[in-house]
Amino acid sequence: MAASVGLIPGVAQADPGKSGAAGAHGVSVPDVDLNKVAAPNFTTVKSPAERTVHTSSAAKGNGKAGATAQAEGSAAAEPTVGLTAKGTSARGISLDLAVTSDPGTALSVNVAWGDGTSVTYGANGPTNSTEAHSYAEIGAYTIKVTLSDSSGVRGTNELDIVTPGSDFTPYAPTRLLDTRNGTGATQGKVAPYATTRVKISGNGAIPAGVTAVVLNVTATNTTSGGHVTVFPTGSDRPTTSNVNFSAGQTVPNLVIVPVNKNGYVDLYNGGWEPVDLIADITGYFTRTSSSGYTPLDPTRFLDTREGQGQVAGQGTTGVQITGRNGIPYNATAVALNVTVTNPREDGHLTVYPSGGSAPVTSNLNFRGGQTVANSVIVPVGADGSIKIRNGAWKGTDVIVDVVGYYSKDSQGAYLPFLPERLLDTRDPADSVYGPLGGQGYIYMPLSSSRPQNTAYVLNTTVTNTRGDGYLTVSPDPNSLYAYQNGWDTWPTPPNSSNLNWKRGDTVPNLVQAGMGNNGIVDLWNRGWDDIDMVVDIFGVYQTN
């Protein structure tokens, strides 16, 4: 299947030149059946042979055109074609054609894909065949198959299909759920091991037919440890988690979650005590051509520690996005990792498009002195910039790393998966068993043989942290062939971070991991002490 990751052995390493670094140890990334996790995207549609529409033909009854095996003067049976189509990738479909006709009848079969392209082949008598096609744009198309012979058209059949992939539409940051005040649900904390439901499709200006949604989910007023799992209403709750929290913490995390036809998603409280939950939307995916995704090597766009100075309490700073580091002027949204450090008191940050006032939403929450990061997907303002508001009364430093952008010209269409665990270094049954040493990395060859898979949506969680540190996720400059033959060189991690931790913390964060030129992504422990790591996969961006 084109969407398959094709996971193969990787290696967790530590730089042998670093004192105190753990020695290299072999790991094997567990296989993931993406035919299963991507199955909801690949629906099958049919138009049976009896729907073939016939036209009058000179071939009927004269025995001279189109039916060479017919006796002189006898009538040739009208040919038919049955059609069955199934999605194979974000833009790809496979079409099975079952042509029935009298033996020896020579037909021309023309498949018009509905996008201005077509393919023609011959069929001599009953013929079964399969044709594959990739659309330049996602969306709905009508496939028309025409059967012809020397006398003209003998029959046609049509089939309506929709490409499996989805494009992104930015949405002004809006609060859809806040159990503290009854926004979107009954007021009151979510009970332990219970769910609350959030309406997506048809909520405000969000249209019907949403396939996935981008939410910033926050757990607050926590009185015990626990986790939150976000999943489509009507589906089985996965064993993965999106937000992890401890007593007294307020923890946000970005989530890209599939949405079933019913248009809702569920938020499950996996803690032992009730918890308040908040969900803010910044965009959604539909099977209508809009904005695709282009991943970038993580690039630092803002670091207030380098000359600008802290963002003042209740103050705002702007960041120019378009026209920099390869981001085009027509970008509609940007994927970021935003980090707060050196905050002088507790507070929160709100990231929003320029040109308007700050919304009543938050992207990350922090305590005085804390360093904390969160992924953000935010629309870009008309002038190509975004704004960041410090909701505290005192200043804080802010760091912004760009990991990708959305635009109408970008080709990366999204396929959401049923969440699947890729890696858990705590699990003895996992072949990737044992902590990741300080300054070490794990390389994961997710798309080394599938260049159409340009980025993956992962949720990375760091736990059992033996000291302070931060995680960096970046494309690997080595090829898989180089690793297999011992020619690999030690990569240089970028000057960016995806999540930060203190000793003893458990910290999750969503990562949109670009595959670079080699289809391999590195997960770096940038601390000096051992950590355990959990990685869950939620979807893939594909170019065809």
Coordinates of C-alpha atoms in Angstrom, one line a residue:
M1 CA 0.0 0.0 0.0
A2 CA 1.4 3.4 -0.9
A3 CA 0.6 4.8 2.5
S4 CA 2.7 2.1 4.3
V5 CA 5.5 3.4 6.4
G6 CA 7.7 0.3 5.8
L7 CA 9.4 0.4 9.2
I8 CA 12.7 -1.3 9.4
P9 CA 15.5 -1.6 12.0
G10 CA 16.9 1.5 13.4
V11 CA 19.7 2.2 15.9
A12 CA 19.7 4.2 19.1
Q13 CA 23.1 5.9 19.3
A14 CA 25.1 8.2 21.5
D15 CA 28.0 10.3 20.3
P16 CA 31.2 8.3 21.2
G17 CA 33.0 11.6 21.5
K18 CA 30.8 12.8 24.3
S19 CA 32.0 12.0 27.8
G20 CA 29.4 10.0 29.8
A21 CA 27.3 9.1 26.7
A22 CA 25.7 5.7 26.7
G23 CA 27.1 3.2 24.3
A24 CA 25.2 2.4 21.1
H25 CA 22.7 -0.4 21.3
G26 CA 20.7 -1.9 18.5
V27 CA 17.0 -1.4 18.3
S28 CA 14.3 -2.6 16.0
V29 CA 11.2 -0.4 15.3
P30 CA 8.1 -2.5 15.6
D31 CA 6.1 -3.2 12.4
V32 CA 2.9 -1.3 12.0
D33 CA 0.1 -2.6 9.8
L34 CA -0.8 0.7 8.1
N35 CA -3.3 -1.2 5.9
K36 CA -5.2 -1.4 9.2
V37 CA -4.6 2.0 10.7
A38 CA -5.3 3.8 7.4
A39 CA -8.2 1.6 6.4
P40 CA -11.0 4.2 7.1
N41 CA -9.6 6.3 4.3
F42 CA -9.7 3.6 1.7
T43 CA -13.4 3.1 0.9
T44 CA -14.5 0.9 -2.0
V45 CA -17.2 2.1 -4.5
K46 CA -18.8 0.2 -7.3
S47 CA -20.9 0.7 -10.5
P48 CA -22.0 -2.8 -11.6
A49 CA -22.1 -4.0 -15.2
E50 CA -25.8 -3.6 -15.5
R51 CA -25.4 0.1 -15.2
T52 CA -23.7 0.2 -18.6
V53 CA -25.6 2.5 -20.9
H54 CA -25.8 1.3 -24.5
T55 CA -26.2 3.3 -27.7
S56 CA -27.6 2.2 -31.0
S57 CA -24.9 0.8 -33.2
A58 CA -24.5 -0.2 -36.8
A59 CA -22.9 -3.3 -35.4
K60 CA -26.2 -4.7 -34.3
G61 CA -27.4 -7.4 -36.6
N62 CA -25.2 -6.7 -39.6
G63 CA -22.4 -9.0 -38.5
K64 CA -19.7 -6.8 -40.1
A65 CA -18.6 -4.4 -37.5
G66 CA -17.3 -5.3 -34.0
A67 CA -18.4 -8.9 -33.8
T68 CA -16.1 -11.0 -36.0
A69 CA -17.0 -14.2 -34.3
Q70 CA -20.7 -13.7 -34.9
A71 CA -22.5 -15.7 -37.7
E72 CA -23.5 -13.6 -40.7
G73 CA -26.8 -11.8 -39.9
S74 CA -26.9 -12.6 -36.2
A75 CA -27.0 -9.9 -33.5
A76 CA -23.9 -9.3 -31.3
A77 CA -24.5 -9.1 -27.6
E78 CA -24.0 -5.6 -26.2
P79 CA -20.8 -5.4 -24.2
T80 CA -20.8 -4.2 -20.6
V81 CA -18.3 -3.0 -18.0
G82 CA -18.4 -3.3 -14.3
L83 CA -16.3 -0.8 -12.2
T84 CA -14.8 -1.1 -8.7
A85 CA -12.6 1.6 -7.3
K86 CA -10.6 1.8 -4.1
G87 CA -8.3 4.4 -2.7
T88 CA -4.6 3.5 -2.4
S89 CA -3.0 6.7 -1.2
A90 CA -3.8 10.4 -0.6
R91 CA -4.4 11.1 -4.3
G92 CA -4.3 7.6 -5.7
I93 CA -7.0 5.1 -6.7
S94 CA -7.1 1.6 -8.1
L95 CA -9.8 0.9 -10.7
D96 CA -10.9 -2.7 -11.5
L97 CA -12.7 -3.1 -14.8
A98 CA -14.7 -6.3 -15.8
V99 CA -15.5 -6.1 -19.5
T100 CA -18.0 -8.7 -20.8
S101 CA -18.5 -9.2 -24.5
D102 CA -18.9 -12.0 -27.0
P103 CA -15.7 -14.0 -27.6
G104 CA -13.5 -12.5 -30.3
T105 CA -15.1 -9.1 -30.0
A106 CA -12.4 -6.5 -30.3
L107 CA -13.2 -3.4 -28.2
S108 CA -11.4 -0.2 -27.3
V109 CA -11.7 0.6 -23.6
N110 CA -11.2 4.3 -22.7
V111 CA -11.0 5.4 -19.1
A112 CA -11.5 9.1 -18.6
W113 CA -10.4 9.9 -15.0
G114 CA -12.5 13.1 -14.7
D115 CA -9.5 15.4 -14.4
G116 CA -8.8 15.8 -18.1
T117 CA -6.6 12.8 -18.5
S118 CA -7.4 9.3 -19.8
V119 CA -6.0 5.9 -20.7
T120 CA -7.1 3.6 -23.6
Y121 CA -6.4 -0.1 -24.0
G122 CA -7.8 -3.0 -26.0
A123 CA -10.1 -5.9 -24.9
N124 CA -10.7 -8.9 -27.0
G125 CA -13.6 -10.8 -25.6
P126 CA -14.3 -10.9 -21.8
T127 CA -11.4 -9.0 -20.0
N128 CA -10.6 -8.2 -16.4
S129 CA -8.0 -5.5 -15.8
T130 CA -6.8 -3.0 -13.2
E131 CA -5.8 0.6 -13.8
A132 CA -4.1 2.9 -11.3
H133 CA -4.3 6.7 -11.3
S134 CA -3.0 9.6 -9.1
Y135 CA -4.9 12.9 -9.1
A136 CA -3.0 16.2 -9.1
E137 CA -5.6 17.6 -6.7
I138 CA -7.7 15.9 -4.0
G139 CA -11.4 16.1 -4.4
A140 CA -14.4 14.4 -6.0
Y141 CA -14.2 13.1 -9.6
T142 CA -16.4 11.2 -12.0
I143 CA -14.7 8.4 -13.9
K144 CA -16.3 7.5 -17.3
V145 CA -15.4 4.3 -19.1
T146 CA -16.4 4.0 -22.8
L147 CA -16.5 0.8 -24.8
S148 CA -16.1 1.3 -28.6
D149 CA -15.5 -0.7 -31.8
S150 CA -15.1 0.3 -35.4
S151 CA -18.8 1.2 -35.6
G152 CA -18.6 3.7 -32.7
V153 CA -19.5 3.8 -29.0
R154 CA -21.1 0.5 -27.8
G155 CA -21.6 1.4 -24.1
T156 CA -20.5 3.6 -21.2
N157 CA -20.4 3.3 -17.4
E158 CA -19.6 6.0 -14.8
L159 CA -18.4 5.9 -11.2
D160 CA -18.1 8.8 -8.7
I161 CA -15.1 8.7 -6.5
V162 CA -13.5 10.9 -3.8
T163 CA -9.7 10.8 -3.2
P164 CA -8.7 9.5 0.2
G165 CA -6.5 12.4 1.2
S166 CA -7.5 15.7 2.8
D167 CA -6.4 19.3 2.5
F168 CA -6.1 21.8 5.3
T169 CA -8.2 24.8 5.9
P170 CA -7.0 27.3 8.5
Y171 CA -9.6 28.4 11.1
A172 CA -9.3 31.5 13.3
P173 CA -8.4 30.2 16.8
T174 CA -11.7 29.4 18.6
R175 CA -12.6 27.8 21.8
L176 CA -14.9 24.8 21.2
L177 CA -14.8 23.2 24.7
D178 CA -14.2 24.5 28.3
T179 CA -15.7 22.4 31.0
R180 CA -14.9 25.1 33.6
N181 CA -17.7 27.4 32.2
G182 CA -19.8 25.0 30.1
T183 CA -18.5 26.0 26.6
G184 CA -19.4 23.2 24.3
A185 CA -20.4 20.8 27.1
T186 CA -22.1 20.6 30.5
Q187 CA -20.2 22.7 33.0
G188 CA -18.1 20.6 35.4
K189 CA -15.1 18.4 35.5
V190 CA -14.8 15.3 33.4
A191 CA -15.1 12.2 35.7
P192 CA -12.2 9.7 35.9
Y193 CA -12.3 7.1 33.1
A194 CA -15.1 9.1 31.4
T195 CA -15.4 11.1 28.2
T196 CA -16.7 14.5 27.1
R197 CA -17.8 15.1 23.5
V198 CA -16.9 18.0 21.2
K199 CA -18.9 18.9 18.1
I200 CA -16.7 19.6 15.1
S201 CA -18.6 19.4 11.8
G202 CA -21.3 22.1 11.7
N203 CA -20.0 23.9 14.7
G204 CA -19.8 27.6 13.9
A205 CA -18.3 28.0 10.4
I206 CA -16.8 24.5 10.4
P207 CA -18.4 22.7 7.4
A208 CA -19.8 19.2 7.3
G209 CA -17.5 16.5 5.9
V210 CA -14.5 17.2 8.1
T211 CA -12.1 14.3 8.1
A212 CA -9.7 15.5 10.8
V213 CA -9.4 18.5 13.1
V214 CA -6.5 20.4 14.7
L215 CA -7.2 21.0 18.4
N216 CA -5.1 22.4 21.2
V217 CA -6.2 20.3 24.1
T218 CA -5.5 21.5 27.7
A219 CA -6.0 19.6 31.0
T220 CA -6.3 21.8 34.0
N221 CA -7.4 21.8 37.7
T222 CA -5.7 18.4 38.0
T223 CA -5.6 16.7 41.4
S224 CA -3.8 13.5 40.4
G225 CA -1.7 12.2 37.6
G226 CA -3.3 10.9 34.4
H227 CA -3.6 11.3 30.7
V228 CA -6.1 12.4 28.0
T229 CA -6.9 10.5 24.9
V230 CA -8.6 12.2 22.0
F231 CA -10.3 10.0 19.4
P232 CA -13.2 10.1 16.8
T233 CA -16.6 9.5 18.3
G234 CA -17.9 6.1 17.3
S235 CA -14.4 4.5 17.1
D236 CA -12.8 2.3 19.7
R237 CA -10.7 4.3 22.1
P238 CA -7.0 3.7 21.3
T239 CA -4.4 2.8 23.8
T240 CA -2.3 5.9 23.0
S241 CA -2.4 9.2 24.8
N242 CA -2.3 12.8 23.8
V243 CA -1.9 14.8 27.0
N244 CA -0.1 13.6 30.2
F245 CA -0.4 15.5 33.5
S246 CA 0.5 15.4 37.1
A247 CA -1.4 16.7 40.1
G248 CA -1.5 20.5 40.0
Q249 CA -0.4 20.8 36.4
T250 CA -2.0 22.7 33.6
V251 CA -0.8 20.9 30.4
P252 CA -1.7 21.6 26.8
N253 CA -0.8 19.6 23.7
L254 CA -1.7 19.9 20.0
V255 CA -3.8 17.1 18.5
I256 CA -4.7 16.2 15.0
V257 CA -7.5 13.8 15.3
P258 CA -9.7 12.0 12.8
V259 CA -13.4 13.0 12.7
N260 CA -16.0 10.3 11.7
K261 CA -19.1 11.0 9.7
N262 CA -21.0 11.9 12.9
G263 CA -18.8 15.0 13.2
Y264 CA -17.7 14.6 16.8
V265 CA -14.6 13.7 18.7
D266 CA -14.3 12.4 22.3
L267 CA -11.9 13.4 25.0
Y268 CA -11.2 10.7 27.6
N269 CA -9.9 11.4 31.1
G270 CA -7.6 8.5 31.9
G271 CA -6.8 9.9 35.4
W272 CA -7.9 8.8 38.8
E273 CA -9.6 12.1 39.6
P274 CA -11.9 14.5 37.7
V275 CA -10.2 17.1 35.5
D276 CA -11.2 20.2 33.5
L277 CA -10.6 20.0 29.7
I278 CA -10.3 22.8 27.2
A279 CA -10.2 22.4 23.4
D280 CA -9.3 25.2 20.9
I281 CA -9.5 24.7 17.1
T282 CA -7.0 26.3 14.6
G283 CA -7.9 24.3 11.5
Y284 CA -9.5 21.3 9.9
F285 CA -9.1 18.9 7.0
T286 CA -11.6 18.0 4.3
R287 CA -11.6 16.1 1.0
T288 CA -11.9 19.4 -0.9
S289 CA -8.9 21.0 -2.5
S290 CA -7.5 23.7 -0.2
S291 CA -4.0 23.9 1.3
G292 CA -1.5 21.1 1.3
Y293 CA 1.5 20.8 3.6
T294 CA 5.2 21.3 2.9
P295 CA 7.6 20.2 5.7
L296 CA 10.8 22.1 6.4
D297 CA 13.9 21.4 8.3
P298 CA 13.3 22.9 11.7
T299 CA 14.3 26.6 11.5
R300 CA 14.5 29.2 14.3
F301 CA 12.4 32.3 13.4
L302 CA 12.4 34.0 16.8
D303 CA 14.5 33.9 20.0
T304 CA 13.8 36.9 22.3
R305 CA 16.9 36.1 24.3
E306 CA 19.0 37.2 21.3
G307 CA 18.7 41.0 21.4
Q308 CA 14.9 41.7 21.3
G309 CA 14.3 41.1 25.0
Q310 CA 11.4 39.5 26.7
V311 CA 7.8 39.8 25.6
A312 CA 6.3 42.1 28.2
G313 CA 3.4 41.1 30.5
Q314 CA 0.1 41.5 28.6
G315 CA 2.3 42.4 25.6
T316 CA 2.4 41.1 22.0
T317 CA 5.2 40.4 19.6
G318 CA 5.0 39.7 15.9
V319 CA 6.8 37.2 13.7
Q320 CA 7.1 37.6 10.0
I321 CA 6.5 34.2 8.4
T322 CA 6.2 34.4 4.6
G323 CA 9.1 35.5 2.4
R324 CA 11.6 33.9 4.9
N325 CA 13.6 30.7 4.7
G326 CA 11.6 29.3 1.7
I327 CA 8.1 30.0 2.9
P328 CA 6.1 31.5 0.0
Y329 CA 4.0 34.6 0.2
N330 CA 0.8 32.6 -0.4
A331 CA 1.2 30.4 2.7
T332 CA -2.1 30.1 4.5
A333 CA -0.9 28.6 7.8
V334 CA 2.3 27.7 9.5
A335 CA 3.4 24.7 11.7
L336 CA 5.5 25.9 14.7
N337 CA 7.1 24.7 17.8
V338 CA 6.8 27.5 20.4
T339 CA 8.8 27.5 23.6
V340 CA 8.5 29.7 26.7
T341 CA 11.6 30.1 28.9
N342 CA 12.6 32.4 31.7
P343 CA 9.0 33.4 32.6
R344 CA 8.9 35.7 35.6
E345 CA 5.5 34.4 36.7
D346 CA 2.7 32.0 35.8
G347 CA 0.8 32.6 32.6
H348 CA 0.0 31.5 29.1
L349 CA 0.7 32.3 25.4
T350 CA -1.8 32.9 22.6
V351 CA -0.6 32.5 19.0
Y352 CA -2.9 34.0 16.4
P353 CA -2.9 35.5 12.9
S354 CA -2.0 39.2 12.5
G355 CA -4.6 41.7 11.6
G356 CA -7.0 41.0 14.5
S357 CA -7.3 41.0 18.2
A358 CA -6.1 38.2 20.4
P359 CA -8.7 35.4 20.7
V360 CA -9.8 33.9 24.0
T361 CA -7.6 30.8 23.5
S362 CA -4.3 29.6 24.7
N363 CA -1.5 27.5 23.1
L364 CA 0.7 26.8 26.1
N365 CA 0.6 27.4 29.8
F366 CA 3.6 28.0 32.0
R367 CA 4.7 28.5 35.6
G368 CA 7.3 31.0 36.8
G369 CA 10.8 29.9 35.9
Q370 CA 9.5 27.0 33.7
T371 CA 10.7 26.1 30.2
V372 CA 7.9 24.5 28.3
A373 CA 7.1 24.0 24.6
N374 CA 4.1 23.1 22.5
S375 CA 3.3 22.5 18.8
V376 CA 1.2 25.2 17.1
I377 CA -0.6 25.3 13.8
V378 CA -1.9 28.8 13.2
P379 CA -3.3 30.8 10.2
V380 CA -1.0 33.4 8.7
G381 CA -2.3 37.0 8.6
A382 CA -2.8 38.9 5.4
D383 CA 0.6 40.6 5.8
G384 CA 2.2 37.2 6.2
S385 CA 2.9 37.4 9.9
I386 CA 1.6 36.0 13.2
K387 CA 1.2 37.5 16.7
I388 CA 2.2 36.0 20.0
R389 CA 0.6 37.4 23.2
N390 CA 1.9 36.9 26.7
G391 CA -1.0 36.5 29.0
A392 CA 1.0 36.8 32.2
W393 CA 1.5 40.2 34.0
K394 CA 5.3 39.9 33.8
G395 CA 7.7 39.2 30.9
T396 CA 8.9 36.0 29.4
D397 CA 11.3 34.9 26.6
V398 CA 9.7 33.2 23.6
I399 CA 11.3 30.9 21.0
V400 CA 9.6 30.0 17.7
D401 CA 10.9 27.2 15.4
V402 CA 9.1 26.7 12.1
V403 CA 8.7 23.0 10.9
G404 CA 6.4 23.5 7.9
Y405 CA 3.7 25.5 6.2
Y406 CA 0.4 25.1 4.4
S407 CA -0.3 26.7 1.0
K408 CA -2.5 26.1 -2.1
D409 CA 0.6 25.1 -4.0
S410 CA 1.8 22.5 -1.5
Q411 CA 1.3 18.9 -2.5
G412 CA 1.2 17.2 0.9
A413 CA -2.3 15.8 1.4
Y414 CA -3.1 14.3 4.8
L415 CA -4.2 10.7 5.6
P416 CA -5.2 10.3 9.3
F417 CA -4.6 7.0 10.9
L418 CA -6.1 5.1 13.7
P419 CA -3.4 5.9 16.4
E420 CA -0.7 3.3 16.7
R421 CA 2.3 3.0 19.0
L422 CA 5.6 2.9 17.2
L423 CA 8.0 2.9 20.1
D424 CA 8.1 2.5 23.9
T425 CA 11.6 2.1 25.4
R426 CA 10.0 1.0 28.8
D427 CA 8.4 -2.1 27.4
P428 CA 10.5 -5.3 27.7
A429 CA 8.5 -6.8 24.8
D430 CA 9.5 -3.9 22.6
S431 CA 12.6 -4.5 20.6
V432 CA 13.5 -0.9 21.2
Y433 CA 14.0 -1.6 24.9
G434 CA 16.1 0.4 27.3
P435 CA 16.6 4.2 28.0
L436 CA 18.0 6.6 25.4
G437 CA 21.4 7.9 26.7
G438 CA 22.2 11.6 27.0
Q439 CA 23.1 13.3 23.8
G440 CA 22.1 10.2 21.9
Y441 CA 19.5 9.7 19.2
I442 CA 17.2 7.1 17.7
Y443 CA 16.9 7.1 13.9
M444 CA 13.6 5.9 12.5
P445 CA 13.6 5.1 8.7
L446 CA 9.9 5.8 8.2
S447 CA 9.8 6.5 4.4
S448 CA 13.2 5.5 3.1
S449 CA 11.6 3.6 0.2
R450 CA 8.5 5.8 -0.2
P451 CA 9.4 9.4 -1.1
Q452 CA 5.8 10.3 -1.5
N453 CA 5.4 10.2 2.3
T454 CA 6.9 13.5 3.1
A455 CA 6.0 14.0 6.8
Y456 CA 4.4 12.1 9.7
V457 CA 2.3 13.3 12.5
L458 CA 3.7 11.8 15.7
N459 CA 3.1 12.2 19.4
T460 CA 6.3 12.0 21.3
T461 CA 6.4 11.5 25.1
V462 CA 9.5 11.7 27.3
T463 CA 9.3 10.0 30.7
N464 CA 11.5 8.6 33.5
T465 CA 13.7 11.6 33.0
R466 CA 16.9 11.4 35.1
G467 CA 17.8 15.0 34.6
D468 CA 16.8 18.2 32.7
G469 CA 16.9 18.3 28.9
Y470 CA 15.1 18.8 25.7
L471 CA 14.1 16.8 22.6
T472 CA 14.8 17.7 19.0
V473 CA 13.2 15.9 16.1
S474 CA 14.8 16.4 12.6
P475 CA 15.5 14.7 9.3
D476 CA 18.6 12.5 9.1
P477 CA 21.2 13.4 6.5
N478 CA 22.3 9.8 6.2
S479 CA 20.8 7.3 3.8
L480 CA 19.5 3.9 5.0
Y481 CA 22.2 2.4 2.8
A482 CA 24.8 4.3 4.6
Y483 CA 23.5 3.0 8.0
Q484 CA 23.3 -0.6 6.7
N485 CA 26.9 -0.5 5.5
G486 CA 28.5 1.5 8.3
W487 CA 29.2 4.6 6.2
D488 CA 26.9 6.9 8.2
T489 CA 28.2 10.0 9.8
W490 CA 27.2 11.6 13.1
P491 CA 24.3 14.0 12.3
T492 CA 24.3 17.6 13.6
P493 CA 21.0 18.3 15.4
P494 CA 19.4 21.6 14.5
N495 CA 19.2 24.6 16.8
S496 CA 15.6 23.9 17.7
S497 CA 13.5 22.0 20.3
N498 CA 10.3 20.1 20.3
L499 CA 9.8 19.6 24.0
N500 CA 11.5 20.4 27.3
W501 CA 11.6 18.6 30.6
K502 CA 12.8 18.8 34.2
R503 CA 14.1 15.8 36.1
G504 CA 11.1 13.5 36.9
D505 CA 8.8 15.1 34.3
T506 CA 6.6 13.2 31.8
V507 CA 6.1 15.6 28.8
P508 CA 4.2 14.9 25.5
N509 CA 4.2 17.0 22.4
L510 CA 2.9 16.6 18.8
V511 CA 5.6 16.5 16.1
Q512 CA 5.0 17.0 12.4
A513 CA 8.2 15.2 11.4
G514 CA 9.6 15.9 8.0
M515 CA 11.4 13.1 6.2
G516 CA 14.0 15.2 4.4
N517 CA 15.8 13.6 1.4
N518 CA 16.3 10.2 2.9
G519 CA 13.0 9.3 4.6
I520 CA 14.7 9.0 8.0
V521 CA 13.8 11.0 11.2
D522 CA 16.1 11.4 14.2
L523 CA 14.8 11.8 17.8
W524 CA 17.5 13.4 19.9
N525 CA 17.9 13.4 23.7
R526 CA 19.6 16.8 24.1
G527 CA 20.0 16.3 27.8
W528 CA 22.9 14.6 29.5
D529 CA 20.9 11.9 31.4
D530 CA 18.9 8.9 30.3
I531 CA 15.3 9.2 29.3
D532 CA 12.5 6.8 28.2
M533 CA 10.6 7.7 25.0
V534 CA 7.2 6.8 23.7
V535 CA 6.2 7.5 20.1
D536 CA 2.7 7.2 18.6
I537 CA 1.8 7.7 15.0
F538 CA -1.4 9.6 13.9
G539 CA -1.1 10.2 10.2
V540 CA 1.0 10.9 7.1
Y541 CA 1.3 13.6 4.5
Q542 CA 1.6 12.3 0.9
T543 CA 2.4 14.0 -2.4
N544 CA 0.5 11.4 -4.6

